[in-house]
Short mmCIF file of C-alpha atoms in Angstrom, two decimals:
data_model
loop_
_atom_site.label_atom_id
_atom_site.label_comp_id
_atom_site.label_asym_id
_atom_site.label_seq_id
_atom_site.Cartn_x
_atom_site.Cartn_y
_atom_site.Cartn_z
CA GLY A 891 27.60 -11.44 -37.01
CA ALA A 892 30.64 -9.51 -36.63
CA GLU A 893 29.29 -6.64 -38.61
CA THR A 894 26.45 -6.26 -36.20
CA PHE A 895 28.64 -6.36 -33.06
CA HIS A 896 30.77 -3.84 -34.46
CA ASN A 897 27.98 -1.43 -35.14
CA LEU A 898 26.63 -1.98 -31.66
CA GLN A 899 30.09 -1.11 -30.28
CA GLU A 900 30.18 1.94 -32.45
CA LEU A 901 26.71 3.07 -30.84
CA ARG A 902 27.88 2.42 -27.44
CA HIS A 903 30.89 4.62 -28.14
CA SER A 904 28.84 7.27 -29.50
CA ALA A 905 26.49 7.15 -26.57
CA SER A 906 29.62 7.53 -24.31
CA LEU A 907 30.25 10.90 -25.91
CA ALA A 908 26.62 12.05 -25.52
CA ASN A 909 25.73 15.00 -23.51
CA LYS A 910 22.40 14.57 -21.86
CA VAL A 911 20.00 17.17 -21.06
CA PHE A 912 17.24 16.57 -18.56
CA ILE A 913 13.88 18.24 -18.67
CA GLN A 914 12.69 18.35 -14.94
CA ARG A 915 9.24 18.08 -13.71
CA ASP A 916 6.87 21.15 -13.36
CA TYR A 917 5.32 20.88 -9.75
CA SER A 918 3.64 24.30 -9.91
CA GLU A 919 0.16 22.66 -10.32
CA GLY A 920 0.77 19.82 -7.77
CA THR A 921 1.83 16.35 -7.91
CA THR A 922 0.22 15.55 -11.61
CA CYS A 923 2.84 14.62 -14.12
CA LYS A 924 4.04 17.62 -15.99
CA PHE A 925 7.31 18.57 -17.61
CA GLN A 926 8.71 22.09 -17.88
CA THR A 927 8.49 23.61 -21.14
CA LYS A 928 11.22 26.13 -20.61
CA PHE A 929 13.78 25.50 -23.43
CA PRO A 930 17.18 24.63 -22.04
CA SER A 931 20.17 26.64 -23.62
CA GLU A 932 22.12 23.39 -24.42
CA LEU A 933 19.53 22.51 -27.11
CA GLU A 934 19.46 26.04 -28.73
CA SER A 935 21.78 24.98 -31.52
CA ARG A 936 20.27 21.58 -32.16
CA ILE A 937 16.50 22.08 -32.28
CA GLU A 938 13.82 24.95 -32.95
CA ARG A 939 12.33 26.15 -29.80
CA THR A 940 8.68 25.47 -31.37
CA LEU A 941 9.26 21.92 -32.01
CA PHE A 942 10.63 21.28 -28.62
CA GLU A 943 7.66 22.93 -26.76
CA ASP A 944 5.27 21.21 -29.09
CA THR A 945 6.66 17.81 -28.21
CA VAL A 946 6.80 18.74 -24.32
CA LYS A 947 3.23 20.16 -24.26
CA THR A 948 1.96 17.07 -26.29
CA LEU A 949 3.55 15.09 -23.57
CA ASN A 950 2.06 17.03 -20.76
CA ASN A 951 -1.51 16.64 -22.48
CA TYR A 952 -1.11 13.04 -22.60
CA TYR A 953 -0.07 12.83 -18.96
CA ALA A 954 -3.05 15.08 -18.05
CA GLU A 955 -5.33 12.88 -19.98
CA ALA A 956 -4.22 9.87 -18.20
CA GLU A 957 -4.48 11.32 -14.79
CA LYS A 958 -7.67 13.19 -15.03
CA ILE A 959 -10.19 12.69 -12.36
CA GLY A 960 -13.53 12.65 -13.82
CA GLY A 961 -16.51 10.56 -14.92
CA GLN A 962 -14.32 7.85 -16.50
CA SER A 963 -11.89 7.41 -13.65
CA TYR A 964 -14.80 7.14 -11.09
CA LEU A 965 -16.40 4.43 -13.19
CA GLU A 966 -13.08 2.54 -13.52
CA GLY A 967 -12.34 2.98 -9.90
CA CYS A 968 -15.82 1.80 -8.62
CA LEU A 969 -16.11 -1.06 -11.21
CA ALA A 970 -12.65 -2.20 -10.07
CA CYS A 971 -13.35 -1.87 -6.46
CA ALA A 972 -16.72 -3.83 -6.91
CA THR A 973 -14.72 -6.78 -8.29
CA ALA A 974 -11.90 -6.31 -5.47
CA TYR A 975 -9.56 -5.28 -8.30
CA LEU A 976 -9.41 -8.58 -9.71
CA ILE A 977 -10.54 -7.01 -12.97
CA PHE A 978 -7.15 -5.42 -13.46
CA LEU A 979 -5.79 -8.77 -13.91
CA CYS A 980 -7.28 -9.01 -17.27
CA MET A 981 -8.08 -5.27 -18.07
CA GLU A 982 -5.68 -2.75 -19.03
CA THR A 983 -6.16 0.49 -17.00
CA ARG A 984 -6.63 3.87 -18.78
CA TYR A 985 -3.17 4.95 -17.43
CA GLU A 986 -1.62 2.09 -19.32
CA LYS A 987 -3.40 2.71 -22.38
CA VAL A 988 -2.15 6.32 -22.43
CA LEU A 989 1.29 5.22 -21.61
CA LYS A 990 1.23 3.11 -24.98
CA LYS A 991 0.13 6.07 -26.81
CA ILE A 992 2.99 8.09 -25.17
CA ALA A 993 5.55 5.42 -26.20
CA LYS A 994 4.40 5.49 -29.85
CA TYR A 995 4.28 9.33 -29.94
CA ILE A 996 7.96 9.57 -28.44
CA GLN A 997 9.08 7.17 -31.15
CA GLU A 998 7.56 8.89 -33.95
CA GLN A 999 8.85 12.13 -32.79
CA ASN A 1000 12.43 10.68 -32.55
CA GLU A 1001 12.21 9.03 -36.11
CA LYS A 1002 10.72 12.38 -37.66
CA ILE A 1003 12.06 15.20 -35.88
CA TYR A 1004 15.07 14.36 -33.24
CA ALA A 1005 16.95 11.74 -34.91
CA PRO A 1006 17.72 13.72 -38.13
CA ARG A 1007 19.00 16.39 -35.80
CA GLY A 1008 21.19 14.03 -33.84
CA LEU A 1009 18.88 13.96 -30.73
CA LEU A 1010 17.29 11.14 -29.01
CA ILE A 1011 14.18 11.48 -26.44
CA THR A 1012 13.89 8.82 -23.56
CA ASP A 1013 10.48 7.99 -22.45
CA PRO A 1014 10.03 9.47 -18.92
CA ILE A 1015 8.67 6.29 -17.77
CA GLU A 1016 12.14 4.73 -18.12
CA ARG A 1017 13.58 7.23 -15.62
CA GLY A 1018 10.69 7.29 -13.03
CA MET A 1019 8.64 9.78 -14.62
CA ARG A 1020 11.10 12.29 -13.30
CA VAL A 1021 12.59 13.62 -16.40
CA VAL A 1022 12.46 13.81 -20.10
CA SER A 1023 16.11 13.20 -21.22
CA PHE A 1024 17.31 14.40 -24.59
CA GLU A 1025 20.58 12.81 -25.71
CA CYS A 1026 22.86 14.94 -28.03
CA HIS A 1027 24.92 12.92 -30.15
CA ALA A 1028 27.42 13.69 -32.84
CA ALA A 1029 25.89 13.30 -36.34
CA ILE A 1030 25.20 9.62 -37.01
CA SER A 1031 24.05 8.18 -40.06
CA PRO A 1032 20.38 7.20 -40.08
CA ILE A 1033 20.96 3.71 -40.37
CA HIS A 1034 22.70 3.57 -36.91
CA TRP A 1035 19.61 5.36 -35.46
CA SER A 1036 17.25 2.78 -36.67
CA GLN A 1037 19.53 0.05 -35.36
CA LYS A 1038 19.65 1.56 -32.09
CA TYR A 1039 16.00 1.90 -31.94
CA LYS A 1040 15.58 -1.71 -32.58
CA PHE A 1041 18.20 -2.45 -29.89
CA LYS A 1042 16.22 -0.52 -27.61
CA ASP A 1043 12.84 -2.23 -28.33
CA VAL A 1044 14.57 -5.68 -27.59
CA MET B 957 37.47 -14.15 -30.17
CA SER B 958 33.75 -14.23 -29.97
CA ALA B 959 31.63 -12.79 -27.16
CA VAL B 960 30.18 -14.98 -24.56
CA MET B 961 26.50 -14.60 -24.35
CA ILE B 962 24.97 -15.11 -21.02
CA THR B 963 22.27 -17.59 -21.56
CA ARG B 964 20.14 -16.96 -18.50
CA LYS B 965 17.94 -13.96 -18.95
CA VAL B 966 18.00 -11.66 -15.98
CA ARG B 967 15.20 -9.47 -15.20
CA LYS B 968 15.57 -6.07 -13.84
CA TRP B 969 14.04 -6.90 -10.16
CA GLU B 970 17.08 -8.95 -9.51
CA LYS B 971 19.31 -5.84 -9.77
CA LEU B 972 17.07 -3.51 -8.05
CA PRO B 973 18.75 -1.66 -5.16
CA GLY B 974 16.80 -1.33 -2.07
CA LYS B 975 15.83 -3.80 0.73
CA ASN B 976 12.72 -5.33 -0.90
CA THR B 977 12.07 -8.90 -1.35
CA PHE B 978 10.64 -10.18 -4.59
CA CYS B 979 8.47 -13.41 -5.37
CA CYS B 980 7.01 -14.91 -8.51
CA ASP B 981 9.80 -13.68 -10.88
CA GLY B 982 9.15 -10.11 -9.85
CA ARG B 983 5.45 -10.03 -9.71
CA VAL B 984 5.22 -9.79 -6.06
CA MET B 985 7.18 -7.09 -4.03
CA MET B 986 7.49 -6.87 -0.31
CA ALA B 987 9.63 -5.57 2.49
CA ARG B 988 12.32 -7.72 3.95
CA GLN B 989 10.64 -8.36 7.27
CA LYS B 990 7.54 -10.38 6.78
CA GLY B 991 7.03 -11.87 10.31
CA VAL B 992 4.21 -9.38 11.23
CA PHE B 993 2.43 -9.72 7.87
CA TYR B 994 2.38 -13.60 8.54
CA LEU B 995 0.77 -12.97 12.01
CA THR B 996 -1.98 -10.73 10.29
CA LEU B 997 -2.56 -13.47 7.84
CA PHE B 998 -2.79 -15.97 10.65
CA LEU B 999 -5.20 -13.91 12.74
CA ILE B 1000 -7.47 -13.13 10.01
CA ILE B 1001 -7.66 -16.65 8.52
CA GLY B 1002 -7.63 -18.32 12.02
CA THR B 1003 -10.45 -16.34 13.37
CA CYS B 1004 -12.59 -16.72 10.11
CA SER B 1005 -12.15 -20.43 10.06
CA LEU B 1006 -13.18 -20.59 13.81
CA PHE B 1007 -16.23 -18.49 12.88
CA PHE B 1008 -17.17 -20.84 10.08
CA ALA B 1009 -16.57 -23.89 11.91
CA PHE B 1010 -18.44 -23.08 15.30
CA GLU B 1011 -20.95 -20.26 14.60
CA CYS B 1012 -22.16 -20.59 11.20
CA PRO B 1013 -23.61 -23.79 11.14
CA TYR B 1014 -25.85 -22.97 14.12
CA LEU B 1015 -26.61 -19.36 12.73
CA ALA B 1016 -27.40 -20.52 9.10
CA VAL B 1017 -29.94 -22.96 10.56
CA ASN B 1018 -31.55 -20.76 13.21
CA LEU B 1019 -31.31 -17.25 11.85
CA SER B 1020 -30.47 -17.12 8.15
CA PRO B 1021 -28.08 -18.79 5.57
CA ALA B 1022 -27.17 -15.29 4.27
CA ILE B 1023 -25.09 -14.75 7.40
CA PRO B 1024 -22.22 -17.17 6.34
CA VAL B 1025 -22.45 -16.35 2.70
CA PHE B 1026 -21.99 -12.54 3.53
CA ALA B 1027 -19.04 -13.37 5.97
CA ALA B 1028 -17.51 -15.26 3.27
CA LEU B 1029 -17.65 -12.45 0.75
CA LEU B 1030 -16.37 -10.08 3.17
CA PHE B 1031 -13.73 -12.38 4.19
CA LEU B 1032 -12.50 -12.80 0.53
CA PHE B 1033 -12.78 -8.93 -0.01
CA VAL B 1034 -10.39 -8.46 3.02
CA MET B 1035 -8.05 -10.99 1.95
CA ALA B 1036 -7.82 -9.54 -1.59
CA MET B 1037 -7.36 -6.00 -0.23
CA LEU B 1038 -4.48 -7.19 2.23
CA LEU B 1039 -2.82 -9.22 -0.59
CA ARG B 1040 -3.07 -6.25 -3.12
CA THR B 1041 -1.52 -3.91 -0.51
CA SER B 1042 1.22 -6.18 0.29
CA PHE B 1043 2.32 -7.41 -2.77
CA SER B 1044 2.26 -4.47 -5.05
CA ASP B 1045 4.66 -1.70 -5.68
CA PRO B 1046 3.79 1.25 -3.47
CA GLY B 1047 5.06 3.84 -5.73
CA VAL B 1048 8.89 3.37 -5.47
CA LEU B 1049 10.81 5.81 -7.36
CA PRO B 1050 13.91 4.49 -8.94
CA ARG B 1051 17.30 5.68 -8.20
CA ALA B 1052 18.96 8.02 -10.56
CA LEU B 1053 21.24 6.67 -13.22
CA PRO B 1054 24.66 7.93 -12.93
CA GLU B 1055 24.32 10.51 -15.85
CA GLU B 1056 21.09 12.11 -14.36
CA ALA B 1057 22.83 12.09 -10.81
CA THR B 1058 25.90 13.91 -12.27
CA PHE B 1059 23.45 16.66 -14.15
CA ILE B 1060 21.64 17.21 -10.75
CA GLU B 1061 24.95 17.60 -8.81
CA MET B 1062 26.36 20.08 -11.41
CA GLU B 1063 23.12 21.97 -11.12
CA ILE B 1064 23.47 22.07 -7.40
CA GLU B 1065 27.11 23.14 -7.61
CA ALA B 1066 26.46 25.84 -10.02
CA ALA B 1067 23.45 27.12 -7.46
CA ASN B 1068 25.79 27.10 -4.55
CA GLY B 1069 28.62 28.82 -6.12
CA ASN B 1070 32.06 28.73 -4.37
CA VAL B 1071 31.81 27.32 -0.75
CA PRO B 1072 34.88 28.40 1.32
CA ALA B 1073 36.94 25.43 2.14
CA GLY B 1074 35.84 23.81 5.57
CA GLN B 1075 32.56 25.31 5.65
CA ARG B 1076 29.61 23.29 5.13
CA PRO B 1077 27.72 23.71 1.93
CA PRO B 1078 24.07 24.86 2.09
CA PRO B 1079 21.40 22.24 2.50
CA ARG B 1080 20.20 20.82 -0.77
CA ILE B 1081 16.74 21.98 -1.12
CA ARG B 1082 14.76 23.17 -4.09
CA ASN B 1083 11.81 25.48 -3.52
CA VAL B 1084 8.81 24.93 -5.72
CA GLN B 1085 5.53 27.11 -5.60
CA ILE B 1086 2.47 24.76 -5.58
CA ASN B 1087 -0.95 26.48 -5.43
CA ASN B 1088 0.48 29.63 -3.98
CA GLN B 1089 2.40 27.66 -1.35
CA ILE B 1090 6.12 27.33 -1.32
CA VAL B 1091 6.98 23.71 -0.96
CA LYS B 1092 10.51 22.54 -0.16
CA LEU B 1093 11.86 19.53 -2.22
CA LYS B 1094 14.67 17.78 -0.40
CA TYR B 1095 17.51 15.90 -1.93
CA CYS B 1096 17.82 12.26 -1.30
CA TYR B 1097 21.33 11.23 -0.83
CA THR B 1098 20.67 7.59 -1.18
CA CYS B 1099 18.65 7.78 -4.43
CA LYS B 1100 20.52 10.92 -5.69
CA ILE B 1101 17.26 12.74 -6.78
CA PHE B 1102 15.42 15.65 -5.54
CA ARG B 1103 12.31 14.05 -4.01
CA PRO B 1104 9.10 15.00 -5.75
CA PRO B 1105 6.58 16.58 -3.37
CA ARG B 1106 5.08 14.22 -0.97
CA ALA B 1107 7.61 11.70 -1.50
CA SER B 1108 9.77 10.33 1.27
CA HIS B 1109 12.59 7.90 1.85
CA CYS B 1110 11.61 4.78 3.61
CA SER B 1111 14.52 3.74 5.84
CA ILE B 1112 13.28 0.04 6.33
CA CYS B 1113 12.89 -0.69 2.34
CA ASP B 1114 15.65 1.98 1.43
CA ASN B 1115 13.62 3.48 -1.22
CA CYS B 1116 12.06 6.86 -2.02
CA VAL B 1117 8.36 6.33 -2.35
CA ASP B 1118 5.91 8.58 -3.94
CA ARG B 1119 3.11 10.03 -1.71
CA PHE B 1120 4.74 8.21 1.21
CA ASP B 1121 2.19 7.35 3.94
CA HIS B 1122 4.04 5.15 6.21
CA HIS B 1123 5.82 1.71 6.30
CA CYS B 1124 3.25 -0.78 7.72
CA PRO B 1125 4.62 -3.89 9.29
CA TRP B 1126 1.18 -5.54 9.33
CA VAL B 1127 0.97 -5.75 5.62
CA GLY B 1128 4.71 -6.06 5.43
CA ASN B 1129 5.22 -3.18 2.84
CA CYS B 1130 5.18 0.54 2.50
CA VAL B 1131 2.00 2.44 1.93
CA GLY B 1132 2.45 4.98 -0.90
CA LYS B 1133 0.67 6.42 -3.70
CA ARG B 1134 -0.03 3.22 -5.61
CA ASN B 1135 -1.37 0.93 -2.80
CA TYR B 1136 -2.93 3.51 -0.39
CA ARG B 1137 -6.38 2.88 -1.51
CA TYR B 1138 -6.15 -0.81 -1.22
CA PHE B 1139 -4.66 -0.26 2.42
CA TYR B 1140 -7.53 1.99 3.24
CA LEU B 1141 -10.13 -0.44 2.03
CA PHE B 1142 -8.38 -3.33 3.74
CA THR B 1143 -8.62 -1.39 7.11
CA LEU B 1144 -12.37 -0.50 6.45
CA SER B 1145 -13.16 -4.00 5.33
CA LEU B 1146 -11.35 -5.46 8.33
CA SER B 1147 -13.22 -3.41 10.49
CA LEU B 1148 -16.72 -4.45 9.16
CA LEU B 1149 -15.60 -8.08 9.27
CA THR B 1150 -14.49 -7.67 12.92
CA ILE B 1151 -17.69 -5.89 13.89
CA TYR B 1152 -19.70 -8.51 12.06
CA ILE B 1153 -17.78 -11.50 13.55
CA PHE B 1154 -18.17 -9.88 16.87
CA THR B 1155 -21.80 -9.19 16.73
CA PHE B 1156 -22.67 -12.63 15.51
CA ASP B 1157 -20.52 -14.20 18.30
CA ILE B 1158 -22.67 -12.60 20.87
CA VAL B 1159 -25.75 -13.16 19.04
CA HIS B 1160 -24.78 -16.85 18.78
CA VAL B 1161 -23.81 -17.04 22.55
CA VAL B 1162 -27.16 -15.40 23.53
CA MET B 1163 -29.26 -17.74 21.30
CA ARG B 1164 -27.52 -20.84 22.45
CA SER B 1165 -27.64 -19.82 26.00
CA VAL B 1166 -31.21 -19.43 26.06
CA ASP B 1167 -31.49 -23.16 24.65
CA SER B 1168 -28.64 -24.91 26.68
CA GLY B 1169 -27.04 -22.50 29.20
CA PHE B 1170 -24.12 -19.98 29.05
CA LEU B 1171 -21.55 -22.55 30.35
CA ASN B 1172 -22.58 -25.28 28.10
CA THR B 1173 -22.58 -23.03 25.08
CA LEU B 1174 -18.92 -22.14 25.74
CA LYS B 1175 -18.18 -26.01 26.10
CA GLU B 1176 -19.75 -26.71 22.79
CA THR B 1177 -18.25 -23.97 20.93
CA PRO B 1178 -14.86 -23.23 22.60
CA GLY B 1179 -13.96 -21.21 19.45
CA THR B 1180 -16.09 -18.52 20.43
CA VAL B 1181 -13.87 -17.25 23.38
CA LEU B 1182 -10.93 -17.02 21.10
CA GLU B 1183 -12.92 -15.23 18.42
CA VAL B 1184 -14.24 -12.69 20.94
CA LEU B 1185 -10.97 -11.99 22.24
CA VAL B 1186 -9.33 -11.20 18.99
CA CYS B 1187 -12.05 -9.43 17.70
CA PHE B 1188 -12.24 -7.20 20.79
CA PHE B 1189 -8.71 -6.27 20.53
CA THR B 1190 -8.67 -5.75 16.68
CA LEU B 1191 -11.77 -3.52 16.88
CA TRP B 1192 -10.00 -0.92 19.03
CA SER B 1193 -6.75 -0.87 16.85
CA VAL B 1194 -8.34 -1.26 13.33
CA VAL B 1195 -11.42 0.82 13.77
CA GLY B 1196 -9.38 3.53 15.20
CA LEU B 1197 -6.87 3.31 12.35
CA THR B 1198 -9.81 3.34 9.59
CA GLY B 1199 -11.15 6.41 11.34
CA PHE B 1200 -7.68 8.08 11.38
CA HIS B 1201 -7.19 7.51 7.72
CA THR B 1202 -10.65 8.55 6.75
CA TYR B 1203 -9.83 11.85 8.63
CA LEU B 1204 -6.51 11.90 6.57
CA ILE B 1205 -8.30 11.19 3.37
CA SER B 1206 -10.90 13.97 3.64
CA LEU B 1207 -8.09 16.48 4.19
CA ASN B 1208 -5.89 14.84 1.46
CA GLN B 1209 -2.93 14.35 3.82
CA THR B 1210 -0.66 11.60 4.23
CA THR B 1211 0.28 10.15 7.81
CA ASN B 1212 3.85 11.25 7.17
CA GLU B 1213 2.70 14.85 6.64
CA ASP B 1214 0.56 14.53 9.81
CA ILE B 1215 3.20 13.17 11.94
CA LYS B 1216 5.74 15.96 10.83
CA GLY B 1217 2.87 18.56 11.21
CA SER B 1218 3.85 19.72 7.64
CA TRP B 1219 0.24 21.32 7.18
CA SER B 1220 -0.42 21.95 10.79
CA GLY B 1221 -1.11 25.65 10.34
CA LYS B 1222 2.15 26.97 11.76
CA ASN B 1223 3.24 30.07 9.76
CA ARG B 1224 0.01 30.08 7.93
CA VAL B 1225 1.28 27.08 5.74
CA GLN B 1226 -1.74 25.16 4.50
CA ASN B 1227 -2.05 21.90 2.72
CA PRO B 1228 -1.78 22.90 -1.03
CA TYR B 1229 -2.87 19.59 -2.35
CA SER B 1230 -6.41 19.66 -0.72
CA HIS B 1231 -9.24 20.67 -2.62
CA LYS B 1232 -10.77 22.12 0.41
CA ASN B 1233 -13.89 19.98 -0.35
CA ILE B 1234 -14.11 16.61 1.67
CA ILE B 1235 -15.82 14.76 -1.31
CA LYS B 1236 -13.17 15.99 -3.80
CA ASN B 1237 -10.40 14.87 -1.63
CA CYS B 1238 -12.03 11.55 -0.94
CA CYS B 1239 -12.64 11.08 -4.91
CA GLU B 1240 -9.13 11.90 -5.67
CA VAL B 1241 -7.57 9.44 -3.20
CA LEU B 1242 -10.00 6.61 -3.62
CA CYS B 1243 -11.33 6.94 -7.07
CA GLY B 1244 -8.30 8.62 -8.73
CA PRO B 1245 -6.63 6.81 -11.56
CA ALA B 1246 -4.62 3.54 -10.96
CA TYR B 1247 -0.89 4.65 -11.33
CA PRO B 1248 1.37 2.37 -13.06
CA SER B 1249 4.63 1.03 -11.51
CA VAL B 1250 7.66 2.88 -12.85
CA LEU B 1251 9.73 0.11 -11.53
CA ASP B 1252 9.81 -2.19 -14.49
CA ARG B 1253 10.56 -5.21 -12.40
CA ARG B 1254 9.95 -7.86 -15.03
CA GLY B 1255 11.88 -6.04 -17.84
CA LEU B 1256 14.79 -7.91 -19.01
CA MET B 1257 18.24 -6.51 -18.28
CA GLN B 1258 20.30 -6.04 -21.44
CA GLU B 1259 22.91 -8.74 -21.05
CA ASP B 1260 25.61 -7.27 -22.80
CA SER B 1261 25.50 -3.97 -21.17
CA PRO B 1262 27.46 -4.01 -17.87
CA ALA B 1263 24.56 -3.89 -15.27
CA SER B 1264 23.68 -0.41 -16.10
CA GLU B 1265 21.03 -0.40 -13.37
CA THR B 1266 23.15 -1.05 -10.34
CA SER B 1267 25.38 1.26 -8.52
CA PRO B 1268 28.98 0.46 -9.73
CA PRO B 1269 29.53 2.74 -12.57
CA SER B 1270 30.20 1.15 -15.93
CA SER B 1271 33.81 1.57 -16.85
CA SER B 1272 33.56 1.88 -20.45
CA SER B 1273 30.58 4.17 -21.27
CA MET B 1274 31.70 7.25 -19.39
CA ASN B 1275 34.77 8.70 -20.56
CA SER B 1276 33.83 12.44 -21.27
CA VAL B 1277 31.72 12.95 -18.21
CA PRO B 1278 34.15 12.04 -15.28
CA GLN B 1279 32.48 9.93 -12.67
CA THR B 1280 31.89 12.85 -10.15
CA THR B 1281 28.89 11.30 -8.47
CA LYS B 1282 30.87 9.11 -6.09
CA THR B 1283 34.24 11.06 -5.48
CA THR B 1284 34.04 15.01 -6.16
CA ALA B 1285 30.44 15.08 -4.75
CA PRO B 1286 30.91 17.07 -1.56
CA LEU B 1287 32.58 14.87 0.80
CA ILE B 1288 30.29 15.87 3.51
CA PRO B 1289 27.47 13.71 2.28
CA ASN B 1290 29.18 10.80 4.18
CA GLU B 1291 27.95 12.50 7.34
CA HIS B 1292 24.59 12.94 6.07
CA THR B 1293 24.00 9.46 4.95
CA PRO B 1294 20.57 8.28 6.31
CA ASP B 1295 22.28 5.17 7.93
CA ASP B 1296 24.61 7.47 10.17
CA VAL B 1297 21.92 9.90 11.33
CA LYS B 1298 19.05 7.35 11.75
CA PRO B 1299 19.66 6.75 15.42
CA SER B 1300 19.86 10.38 16.29
CA ILE B 1301 16.62 11.58 14.57
CA ALA B 1302 13.97 12.24 17.21
CA ASP B 1303 11.25 13.54 15.08
CA SER B 1304 8.64 10.96 16.20
CA ALA B 1305 8.33 8.34 18.85
CA GLU B 1306 7.76 5.70 16.12
CA LYS B 1307 10.60 3.30 15.77
CA THR B 1308 11.29 0.15 13.45
CA PRO B 1309 9.33 -2.49 15.09
CA SER B 1310 10.59 -5.98 15.74
CA PRO B 1311 9.28 -8.71 13.45
CA LYS B 1312 7.42 -10.46 16.20
CA GLU B 1313 5.16 -7.69 17.47
CA GLU B 1314 2.14 -8.63 19.51
CA GLU B 1315 -1.35 -6.91 19.09
CA SER B 1316 -1.56 -4.10 21.47
CA PRO B 1317 -4.94 -2.96 22.97
CA ALA B 1318 -4.27 0.61 22.50
CA PRO B 1319 -7.30 2.58 21.95
CA LYS B 1320 -5.75 4.07 18.68
CA LEU B 1321 -2.80 2.21 17.45
CA PRO B 1322 -0.75 4.70 15.54
CA PRO B 1323 0.67 3.36 12.18
CA LEU B 1324 4.27 2.64 12.63
CA ALA B 1325 5.56 5.27 10.42
CA SER B 1326 9.45 5.46 9.66
CA PRO B 1327 10.43 9.13 10.02
CA GLU B 1328 12.18 10.76 7.09
CA THR B 1329 15.80 10.00 7.57
CA ASP B 1330 17.25 13.28 6.10
CA ALA B 1331 20.09 14.79 8.13
CA GLU B 1332 18.84 18.41 6.74
CA THR B 1333 15.43 18.18 8.21
CA SER B 1334 16.95 17.49 11.61
CA ILE B 1335 19.51 20.35 11.16
CA ILE B 1336 16.91 22.77 10.17
CA LYS B 1337 14.78 21.70 12.83
CA ASP B 1338 17.27 22.13 15.51
CA LYS B 1339 18.30 25.51 14.18
CA ALA B 1340 14.51 26.46 14.32
CA HIS B 1341 13.96 25.49 17.89
#
């Protein structure tokens, strides 16, 4: 109703005042997906360095798991090739499974750690795996945060 | 006054920039010009139909019924690989949203410092070290991002593609990270199919000529002549192409890098992505993980947000950060935009092909790759020469 509409407007207004910090990719090990763990100065006042580094390192581990070239990926590749890759029409690839885990992890981190500090992480897959974006908001009541999350899921 | 809600659900693919065409509500993604792709389909399906109609009945009876069965399996595999290559997202990198683009612009301006008026600012390049090799990441003025290593902007599709190999008009799509293995398997299986049909055509003609004479054979199965012709010309091009790509895979190189001579050994540069082991390189390219698409073509656009995916900047949402991306970004980019510089780039002899191209009997048909349309490359190259 009118109240929901008003809350959404407020959220969008607060989003417009957001400063965004973009954590870029770390290409030092090649083209595998890895993000820089260097703590940006803009977040110094908002969050502890160790929490930030933990989050990025865990994300990097997830991506490394997804892109690992080993026994399981060979098996998946050969099996898929033998079926002319038709198996991908019904089966989820390993990468997609890990992406789901990552989405859950990010949501958890947002709810537990970042939202209480007025920050919001965006899943890198929504930015073409180029950046992890941290949005800094002015302090907003938790109820608006959970609403924003529901809005995002839809 | 109540807000008017749009009732039709708009999916994200409808608002994607770039020159792709989409089918099946975003499930299929191809380049705009599909004429040559239809030719490919026609040739493959046509030749195989002739083979099944003319040769197979005789061979199944006189030699073995396994022959048409195996041909059918091979044909189905070829079609599956072709369609998978043509219809999938090659690894397109989505364009930067306004905030990300602004952030990058600010970083660049901070790095450049003050440029005296009238002077061209330095080229937008970021250096990264990969496996003890300095790799230059170039900035894409169209997509407003620094391209990841091995990515390149395809001028035909107007997208940056990750691990860009080349734009193939025969499959009607770019070949990149996500569909390279399907493309390779397509050329490999097509080579096998061509050799198979060619061989059994000859066998069939020989066997039948023994019974009825050469001329009568040709009269009874007129399709044979057509098949042999098509196979003969296809053999040279497709087998050559398969060989070329096998070579590239063993070195973990892309066609784009090969054409530009990125790792040709000048100035002691070596390919930092190669594992220096042929088996490892092959395994990585062919048996690596199946990368997901980052485009989210079938996601729903949020109806009440003013089309945040498209280029016109949303008016209400950016009041603290001024829209610098379009206006105060160095004016010079207009000179550097890919469209302006495209005709003047003489990097490679390849050019965008016309839709109705005929098969050429060249011994090795080089893939028609689109050169990277970055002005900085040509300027730097000019300076270097």
